[in-house]
Coordinates of C-alpha atoms in Angstrom, one line a residue:
M570 CA -7.4 -60.1 -69.7
F571 CA -10.3 -58.2 -67.7
Q572 CA -11.7 -61.3 -65.4
E573 CA -7.8 -62.2 -64.6
M574 CA -6.9 -58.4 -63.4
G575 CA -10.4 -59.0 -61.4
S576 CA -9.1 -61.5 -60.2
A577 CA -5.9 -60.3 -59.1
G578 CA -7.9 -57.3 -57.5
E579 CA -9.5 -59.5 -55.5
K580 CA -6.9 -61.4 -54.6
L581 CA -5.0 -58.2 -53.2
D582 CA -8.5 -57.7 -51.5
L583 CA -8.6 -60.8 -49.3
Q584 CA -5.1 -60.4 -48.3
L585 CA -5.3 -56.8 -47.2
D586 CA -8.0 -57.7 -45.1
E587 CA -6.5 -60.7 -43.5
E588 CA -3.9 -59.2 -43.1
I589 CA -5.3 -55.4 -41.2
P590 CA -7.3 -57.1 -38.5
F591 CA -4.1 -59.1 -37.3
S592 CA -2.3 -55.5 -37.6
S593 CA -4.6 -53.7 -35.8
S594 CA -4.7 -55.8 -33.0
Q595 CA -1.2 -55.8 -32.8
G596 CA -1.4 -52.1 -32.4
T597 CA -4.1 -52.1 -30.3
I598 CA -2.2 -54.2 -27.6
K599 CA 0.8 -51.9 -27.5
I600 CA -1.2 -48.3 -27.1
D601 CA -3.5 -50.5 -24.2
S602 CA 0.5 -51.1 -22.6
L603 CA 1.2 -47.8 -23.5
Y604 CA -1.8 -46.4 -21.4
Y605 CA -1.6 -48.9 -18.7
E606 CA 1.4 -47.9 -17.9
A607 CA 1.6 -43.7 -19.0
P608 CA -0.5 -42.4 -15.7
H609 CA 1.9 -43.9 -13.4
I610 CA 5.0 -42.4 -14.9
A611 CA 3.2 -39.3 -15.7
S612 CA 2.0 -38.5 -12.4
C613 CA 5.7 -40.0 -10.4
R614 CA 7.2 -37.4 -13.3
S615 CA 4.7 -34.3 -13.1
T616 CA 4.6 -34.4 -9.2
R617 CA 8.8 -34.2 -9.3
V618 CA 8.5 -31.3 -11.9
L619 CA 5.9 -29.7 -10.3
T620 CA 7.5 -30.2 -6.9
K621 CA 11.1 -28.4 -8.0
M622 CA 9.3 -25.8 -10.4
Y623 CA 7.9 -24.8 -6.6
Q624 CA 11.0 -25.1 -5.0
I625 CA 12.2 -22.7 -7.9
S626 CA 10.1 -21.0 -7.8
L627 CA 10.1 -19.9 -3.8
L628 CA 13.3 -19.7 -3.8
R629 CA 13.4 -16.6 -7.0
S630 CA 10.3 -15.4 -4.7
I631 CA 12.9 -15.2 -1.8
Y632 CA 15.4 -13.6 -3.8
I633 CA 13.4 -10.6 -5.0
V634 CA 11.0 -9.7 -2.1
I635 CA 13.8 -10.2 0.4
I636 CA 17.9 -10.0 -1.0
K637 CA 17.5 -8.3 -4.2
A638 CA 16.5 -5.0 -2.7
K639 CA 19.5 -2.6 -1.6
I640 CA 17.2 -1.2 1.2
N641 CA 16.6 -5.0 2.9
L642 CA 20.3 -4.6 4.0
L643 CA 18.2 -2.5 7.0
L644 CA 16.2 -6.1 7.9
P645 CA 18.7 -7.3 10.9
F646 CA 17.7 -3.7 12.7
G647 CA 14.1 -5.6 13.7
P648 CA 15.6 -9.1 15.6
L649 CA 17.7 -6.8 17.0
A650 CA 15.9 -4.4 18.6
I651 CA 13.7 -7.3 20.5
L652 CA 17.0 -8.5 21.5
L653 CA 17.4 -5.1 23.1
H654 CA 13.9 -5.2 24.4
Y655 CA 14.7 -7.7 26.4
L656 CA 18.5 -7.6 27.4
T657 CA 19.3 -3.6 27.8
G658 CA 15.4 -2.0 28.0
K659 CA 17.7 1.2 26.9
H660 CA 14.3 2.8 25.3
T661 CA 16.5 4.7 23.2
W662 CA 18.1 2.5 21.3
V663 CA 15.2 0.3 20.8
F664 CA 13.2 2.7 19.3
F665 CA 16.1 3.9 16.6
F666 CA 16.9 0.3 15.6
S667 CA 12.6 -0.3 15.2
L668 CA 12.3 2.1 13.2
L669 CA 15.1 1.7 11.1
G670 CA 13.9 -2.3 11.0
I671 CA 10.4 -1.0 10.1
T672 CA 11.8 1.2 6.9
P673 CA 12.5 -1.6 4.9
L674 CA 9.7 -4.1 5.6
A675 CA 7.0 -1.0 4.6
E676 CA 9.1 -0.9 1.4
R677 CA 8.7 -4.3 0.5
L678 CA 4.9 -4.4 1.8
G679 CA 4.4 -1.6 -0.7
Y680 CA 5.9 -3.6 -3.4
A681 CA 4.4 -6.7 -2.9
T682 CA 0.8 -4.2 -3.3
E683 CA 2.6 -3.1 -6.6
Q684 CA 2.7 -7.0 -7.6
L685 CA -0.3 -7.8 -6.7
A686 CA -2.0 -4.9 -8.2
F687 CA -0.8 -6.4 -12.3
Y688 CA -3.2 -9.0 -11.2
T689 CA -6.6 -7.0 -9.8
G690 CA -6.2 -3.9 -12.2
P691 CA -5.1 0.1 -12.1
T692 CA -8.0 1.0 -10.0
V693 CA -8.3 -2.1 -7.2
G694 CA -4.8 -2.0 -7.9
G695 CA -4.2 1.9 -6.5
L696 CA -6.2 1.0 -4.0
L697 CA -4.6 -2.1 -2.8
N698 CA -1.9 0.2 -3.1
A699 CA -3.0 3.0 -0.7
T700 CA -4.7 0.4 1.6
F701 CA -1.2 -1.9 2.2
G702 CA 1.1 1.3 2.4
N703 CA -1.3 2.8 5.8
A704 CA -1.1 -0.6 7.0
T705 CA 2.0 0.5 8.9
E706 CA 0.4 3.5 10.6
M707 CA -2.7 1.8 11.1
I708 CA -1.2 -1.1 13.4
I709 CA 0.5 1.6 15.5
S710 CA -2.4 3.0 15.9
L711 CA -3.8 0.4 17.0
Y712 CA -1.0 -0.7 19.7
A713 CA -0.8 3.0 21.0
L714 CA -4.9 2.9 21.3
N715 CA -4.7 -0.1 23.0
N716 CA -2.6 1.4 25.4
G717 CA -3.9 4.3 26.1
M718 CA -1.8 6.6 24.1
M719 CA -4.5 9.1 22.2
R720 CA -2.2 11.2 21.9
V721 CA 0.2 9.8 20.2
V722 CA -2.1 7.7 17.9
K723 CA -3.7 11.3 16.5
Q724 CA -0.4 12.9 16.1
S725 CA 1.0 10.0 14.2
L726 CA -2.2 9.6 11.8
L727 CA -2.1 13.9 11.3
G728 CA 1.5 13.1 10.6
S729 CA 1.3 10.9 8.1
I730 CA -1.7 13.0 6.0
L731 CA 0.9 16.1 6.2
S732 CA 4.3 14.1 5.1
N733 CA 1.4 12.5 2.3
M734 CA 0.5 15.4 1.3
L735 CA 3.5 17.7 1.2
L736 CA 6.3 15.5 1.7
V737 CA 6.1 12.0 -1.0
L738 CA 3.9 14.3 -3.1
G739 CA 6.5 17.2 -3.0
C740 CA 9.4 14.7 -3.2
A741 CA 7.4 13.0 -6.4
F742 CA 6.5 16.4 -8.6
F743 CA 9.8 17.8 -8.1
S744 CA 12.0 14.3 -9.2
G745 CA 9.0 14.4 -12.2
G746 CA 9.9 17.6 -12.9
I747 CA 13.8 17.4 -13.2
I748 CA 13.5 14.4 -15.5
H749 CA 11.0 15.7 -17.6
Q750 CA 11.8 19.7 -18.2
Q751 CA 11.5 19.4 -21.7
K752 CA 6.9 18.8 -21.4
V753 CA 4.5 20.0 -18.6
Q754 CA 3.4 17.1 -16.9
V755 CA -0.3 16.9 -16.9
F756 CA -2.5 14.3 -14.4
N757 CA -6.3 14.6 -14.0
K758 CA -8.1 17.3 -12.9
A759 CA -11.4 15.4 -11.9
T760 CA -9.6 13.0 -9.4
A761 CA -7.7 15.8 -7.7
I762 CA -10.7 17.7 -7.0
V763 CA -12.4 14.8 -6.2
N764 CA -9.6 14.2 -3.2
S765 CA -9.3 17.9 -2.1
G766 CA -13.0 17.4 -1.6
L767 CA -13.0 15.0 1.0
L768 CA -9.9 16.4 2.8
L769 CA -11.7 19.5 3.0
M770 CA -14.5 17.5 3.9
A771 CA -12.1 15.4 6.6
V772 CA -10.8 19.3 7.9
M773 CA -14.7 19.8 8.8
G774 CA -15.2 16.5 10.8
L775 CA -11.4 17.9 12.3
L776 CA -12.3 21.1 13.1
F777 CA -15.8 21.2 14.4
P778 CA -14.6 19.4 18.4
A779 CA -11.8 21.2 18.3
V780 CA -13.9 25.0 18.2
L781 CA -16.5 23.2 20.6
H782 CA -13.7 21.9 23.0
F783 CA -11.5 25.3 22.9
T784 CA -14.7 27.8 23.0
H785 CA -16.1 26.1 26.1
T786 CA -19.4 26.3 24.1
E787 CA -20.1 22.2 25.0
L788 CA -23.2 21.6 26.0
H789 CA -22.0 19.0 28.3
F790 CA -18.1 19.3 28.9
G791 CA -16.1 16.5 27.9
K792 CA -18.9 14.6 26.6
S793 CA -20.1 16.5 23.9
Q794 CA -17.2 16.7 22.0
L795 CA -17.1 12.8 22.2
A796 CA -20.7 12.1 21.1
L797 CA -19.9 14.4 18.4
S798 CA -16.7 12.4 17.3
R799 CA -18.6 9.7 16.9
F800 CA -21.1 10.6 15.3
S801 CA -19.1 12.6 13.0
S802 CA -16.7 9.2 12.5
C803 CA -20.1 7.4 11.5
I804 CA -21.0 10.1 9.2
M805 CA -17.2 10.6 7.6
L806 CA -17.0 6.9 7.2
V807 CA -20.5 6.0 4.9
A808 CA -18.7 9.4 2.9
Y809 CA -15.5 7.6 2.5
A810 CA -17.5 3.7 1.4
S811 CA -19.7 5.8 -0.9
Y812 CA -16.2 7.2 -3.1
L813 CA -15.0 4.0 -3.2
F814 CA -18.6 2.8 -5.0
F815 CA -18.7 6.3 -6.7
Q816 CA -14.5 5.3 -7.7
L817 CA -14.9 1.4 -8.1
K818 CA -19.2 1.2 -9.8
S819 CA -20.6 4.3 -10.3
Q820 CA -18.0 6.3 -12.9
P821 CA -14.7 4.1 -13.2
N822 CA -14.4 6.0 -16.8
L823 CA -13.2 8.8 -14.6
Y824 CA -10.5 7.4 -12.9
S825 CA -8.9 5.5 -15.3
S826 CA -9.4 7.9 -18.6
M827 CA -6.1 9.5 -18.3
S828 CA -3.8 5.9 -17.5
E829 CA -5.7 4.2 -20.2
D830 CA -5.1 6.9 -22.7
E831 CA -1.8 7.4 -21.8
E832 CA -1.9 3.2 -22.1
H833 CA -3.1 3.2 -25.8
N834 CA -0.9 6.0 -27.4
S835 CA 2.3 4.2 -25.7
A836 CA 4.0 2.0 -29.0
D837 CA 7.7 1.8 -26.9
P838 CA 7.0 -2.4 -25.8
E839 CA 10.3 -1.6 -23.1
E840 CA 7.7 0.7 -21.2
E841 CA 5.2 -2.6 -20.5
E842 CA 5.7 -4.4 -17.1
A843 CA 5.5 -7.3 -16.5
P844 CA 4.7 -8.8 -13.5
E845 CA 8.4 -10.6 -10.7
I846 CA 6.3 -13.2 -8.4
T847 CA 2.7 -14.5 -8.7
Q848 CA -0.3 -13.7 -7.7
W849 CA -0.6 -15.9 -4.7
E850 CA 2.7 -15.3 -3.6
A851 CA 2.5 -11.5 -3.5
I852 CA -0.9 -12.0 -1.3
G853 CA 2.0 -14.5 1.0
W854 CA 4.0 -11.8 1.2
L855 CA 1.3 -9.0 2.4
A856 CA 0.6 -11.7 4.9
V857 CA 4.3 -12.1 6.3
L858 CA 5.2 -8.2 6.3
T859 CA 2.2 -7.2 7.9
I860 CA 2.4 -9.7 11.1
W861 CA 6.4 -8.7 11.0
I862 CA 4.9 -5.1 11.1
S863 CA 2.8 -5.8 13.8
V864 CA 5.0 -7.4 15.9
L865 CA 7.9 -4.6 15.5
S866 CA 5.2 -1.7 16.0
G867 CA 4.2 -3.7 19.7
Y868 CA 8.2 -2.5 20.6
L869 CA 7.9 1.0 18.6
V870 CA 4.9 2.6 20.3
D871 CA 6.7 0.7 23.7
A872 CA 9.6 2.6 23.3
I873 CA 8.1 6.0 22.4
E874 CA 8.2 7.8 25.4
G875 CA 11.2 6.7 27.2
A876 CA 12.8 7.8 23.7
S877 CA 11.3 11.2 23.9
D878 CA 12.7 11.5 27.8
S879 CA 16.0 10.4 27.1
L880 CA 16.5 12.6 23.6
N881 CA 15.1 15.5 25.4
M882 CA 12.8 16.0 21.6
P883 CA 9.0 16.6 22.1
M884 CA 6.8 13.7 21.8
S885 CA 4.5 15.6 19.2
F886 CA 7.6 15.7 17.0
I887 CA 8.6 12.0 16.7
S888 CA 4.6 11.3 16.0
V889 CA 3.6 13.9 13.4
I890 CA 7.1 13.6 12.0
L891 CA 9.4 11.0 12.4
L892 CA 7.0 7.8 12.8
P893 CA 4.9 8.7 9.8
I894 CA 8.0 9.8 7.5
V895 CA 9.0 5.6 8.2
G896 CA 5.3 4.9 7.8
N897 CA 5.5 6.4 4.4
A898 CA 8.1 4.4 2.9
A899 CA 6.1 2.4 0.8
E900 CA 4.1 5.4 -0.8
H901 CA 7.5 7.3 -0.8
A902 CA 9.2 5.3 -3.2
S903 CA 6.3 4.5 -5.5
A904 CA 5.2 8.2 -5.9
I905 CA 8.4 9.1 -6.8
M906 CA 8.7 6.3 -9.1
F907 CA 5.8 6.4 -11.1
A908 CA 6.4 10.2 -11.5
M909 CA 10.0 9.9 -13.0
K910 CA 8.0 7.5 -15.6
D911 CA 5.6 10.1 -16.0
K912 CA 2.7 8.2 -14.6
L913 CA 1.8 11.0 -12.5
D914 CA -2.0 9.4 -12.1
I915 CA -0.5 7.1 -10.2
T916 CA 1.1 9.7 -8.4
L917 CA -1.6 10.8 -7.1
G918 CA -3.6 7.7 -6.0
V919 CA -0.6 6.9 -4.4
A920 CA -0.2 10.2 -2.4
I921 CA -3.7 12.1 -2.5
G922 CA -5.4 8.6 -2.4
S923 CA -3.2 8.0 1.2
S924 CA -4.0 11.0 2.1
T925 CA -8.0 10.6 1.9
Q926 CA -7.6 7.2 3.3
I927 CA -6.7 8.2 6.7
S928 CA -8.4 11.5 6.9
M929 CA -11.7 9.3 5.9
F930 CA -11.1 6.0 6.9
V931 CA -8.7 5.3 9.3
I932 CA -9.0 8.1 11.7
P933 CA -12.9 7.1 12.2
F934 CA -11.6 3.9 12.5
C935 CA -9.9 4.7 15.4
V936 CA -12.4 6.4 16.7
V937 CA -15.1 4.0 16.4
V938 CA -12.4 1.0 17.5
G939 CA -11.8 2.8 20.6
W940 CA -16.0 3.7 21.9
F941 CA -16.1 -0.7 21.5
M942 CA -12.5 -0.7 24.0
G943 CA -14.1 2.0 26.3
K944 CA -11.1 4.2 25.4
P945 CA -12.1 8.0 24.6
M946 CA -11.1 8.5 21.7
D947 CA -12.3 11.8 19.6
L948 CA -11.5 13.7 16.5
N949 CA -10.3 16.8 18.7
F950 CA -6.8 17.5 17.2
Q951 CA -6.0 20.1 19.7
L952 CA -6.6 24.0 17.5
F953 CA -2.9 24.1 16.7
E954 CA -2.7 20.4 14.9
T955 CA -5.7 20.7 13.1
A956 CA -5.1 24.1 11.5
T957 CA -1.7 22.7 10.5
L958 CA -4.3 20.3 8.8
F959 CA -6.3 22.8 7.6
I960 CA -3.6 24.9 6.5
T961 CA -1.8 21.9 4.6
V962 CA -5.2 21.0 2.8
L963 CA -5.6 24.4 1.4
V964 CA -2.0 24.6 -0.2
V965 CA -2.1 21.3 -1.9
A966 CA -5.8 22.1 -3.7
F967 CA -4.6 25.2 -5.1
M968 CA -1.3 23.7 -6.4
L969 CA -3.7 20.6 -7.7
Q970 CA -6.3 22.8 -9.2
E971 CA -4.3 23.3 -12.5
G972 CA -4.1 19.9 -13.7
T973 CA -0.4 20.4 -14.4
S974 CA 2.9 19.8 -12.1
N975 CA 6.8 21.4 -12.0
Y976 CA 10.0 21.2 -10.1
F977 CA 8.8 23.9 -8.6
K978 CA 5.5 23.4 -7.4
G979 CA 7.4 20.1 -5.6
L980 CA 10.1 22.1 -3.9
M981 CA 7.5 24.5 -2.5
L982 CA 5.7 21.3 -1.2
I983 CA 8.9 20.5 0.5
L984 CA 9.7 23.6 2.0
C985 CA 6.1 23.9 3.2
Y986 CA 6.7 20.7 4.7
L987 CA 10.0 22.2 6.6
I988 CA 8.5 24.7 8.3
V989 CA 5.6 22.2 9.6
A990 CA 8.6 20.1 10.7
A991 CA 9.9 23.0 12.7
S992 CA 6.4 24.2 14.2
F993 CA 6.2 20.9 15.8
F994 CA 9.6 20.7 16.9
V995 CA 9.4 23.7 18.9
H996 CA 5.6 23.0 20.0
V997 CA 4.6 21.9 23.6
D998 CA 2.0 19.4 23.4
P999 CA -0.9 20.7 26.3
S1000 CA -1.2 18.1 29.2
N1001 CA -5.1 18.5 29.3
E1002 CA -6.6 17.2 26.9

């Protein structure tokens, strides 16, 4: 019986051995044919799918950046200003429509920067936000500097600092205090103290050329203040570079500790935000918006003098008050939004960080650029403007020393800005610089 079972098992093994090679060969033939045809079909399908996905992503990006925001209803005023410049030549309407056209562009520039900050991290994102938020002011300043309008450059940059420190920060503190009346809003005092010190250093850099000029104690009249301004500008650029190294590399925990603690302590998943556009879409929109702002800025600068004459409005008021309000639209919206979300560290990074960047980087940069362009751009901002900046820095430094904010502090900053605006409305700019 065992012999019969063994012979039967041998027969089964032989049958299996005969069937397996045949079946495996058929399988390999079918699989090889599939491997041969699959790359061609897959590549065609993948390219079609990728093309459709790219088109859908591009259309979605255009919808989010251009169509979705209600402020973009002001976008047609930009092309309308250009048409009026060539058809009518009326500077008042060109200036007014250019202001309206730049406003949504500045706000969208801030939005694209915030989207890019999701991919770069909070510290680099805050720096990018301040940098691209100041792109409007820098472009307007370079156009005015190229046209030899040094007073417009100085006053617009000064007005941007005043607007960020008083109006933007005041509205943010006021809005955050109204929303969060039942709690005390706090922020990192270390960042506020460092930025206040840099702002005081900027005041010192602007104060000495003005005092040297108006006390008539120059070694060479008219030349010493220019040489001092260029030397001080180089020192201020070195100080700002050292500040960036200190912030990003040396002691980054000093700047991100409170925001990181808030992120770790917040257990509500609804507060977690996600980017709406991709990283490369954000970079592309930054390039497009910056180019369009630079185009409109040229027409805006050309129409300033004509608008001042026709409206019978002082040039100083237009440069210090009107231009910075438009240029700071992105910072204004961002600072208020973050304050209402109880993220005051980011609010300070947007408002005070932007003022620090303008005073320690943009103004010295314009002096150095004017040096290479052969323009006598200096740090003499006149005594009235320098005194206004000095008092503003002192007021804001006292507001920030406690590390807390409320709606009353915000209201005081807003009222201080109204006093500054009224002062420049009745201020007559001296004819001899």
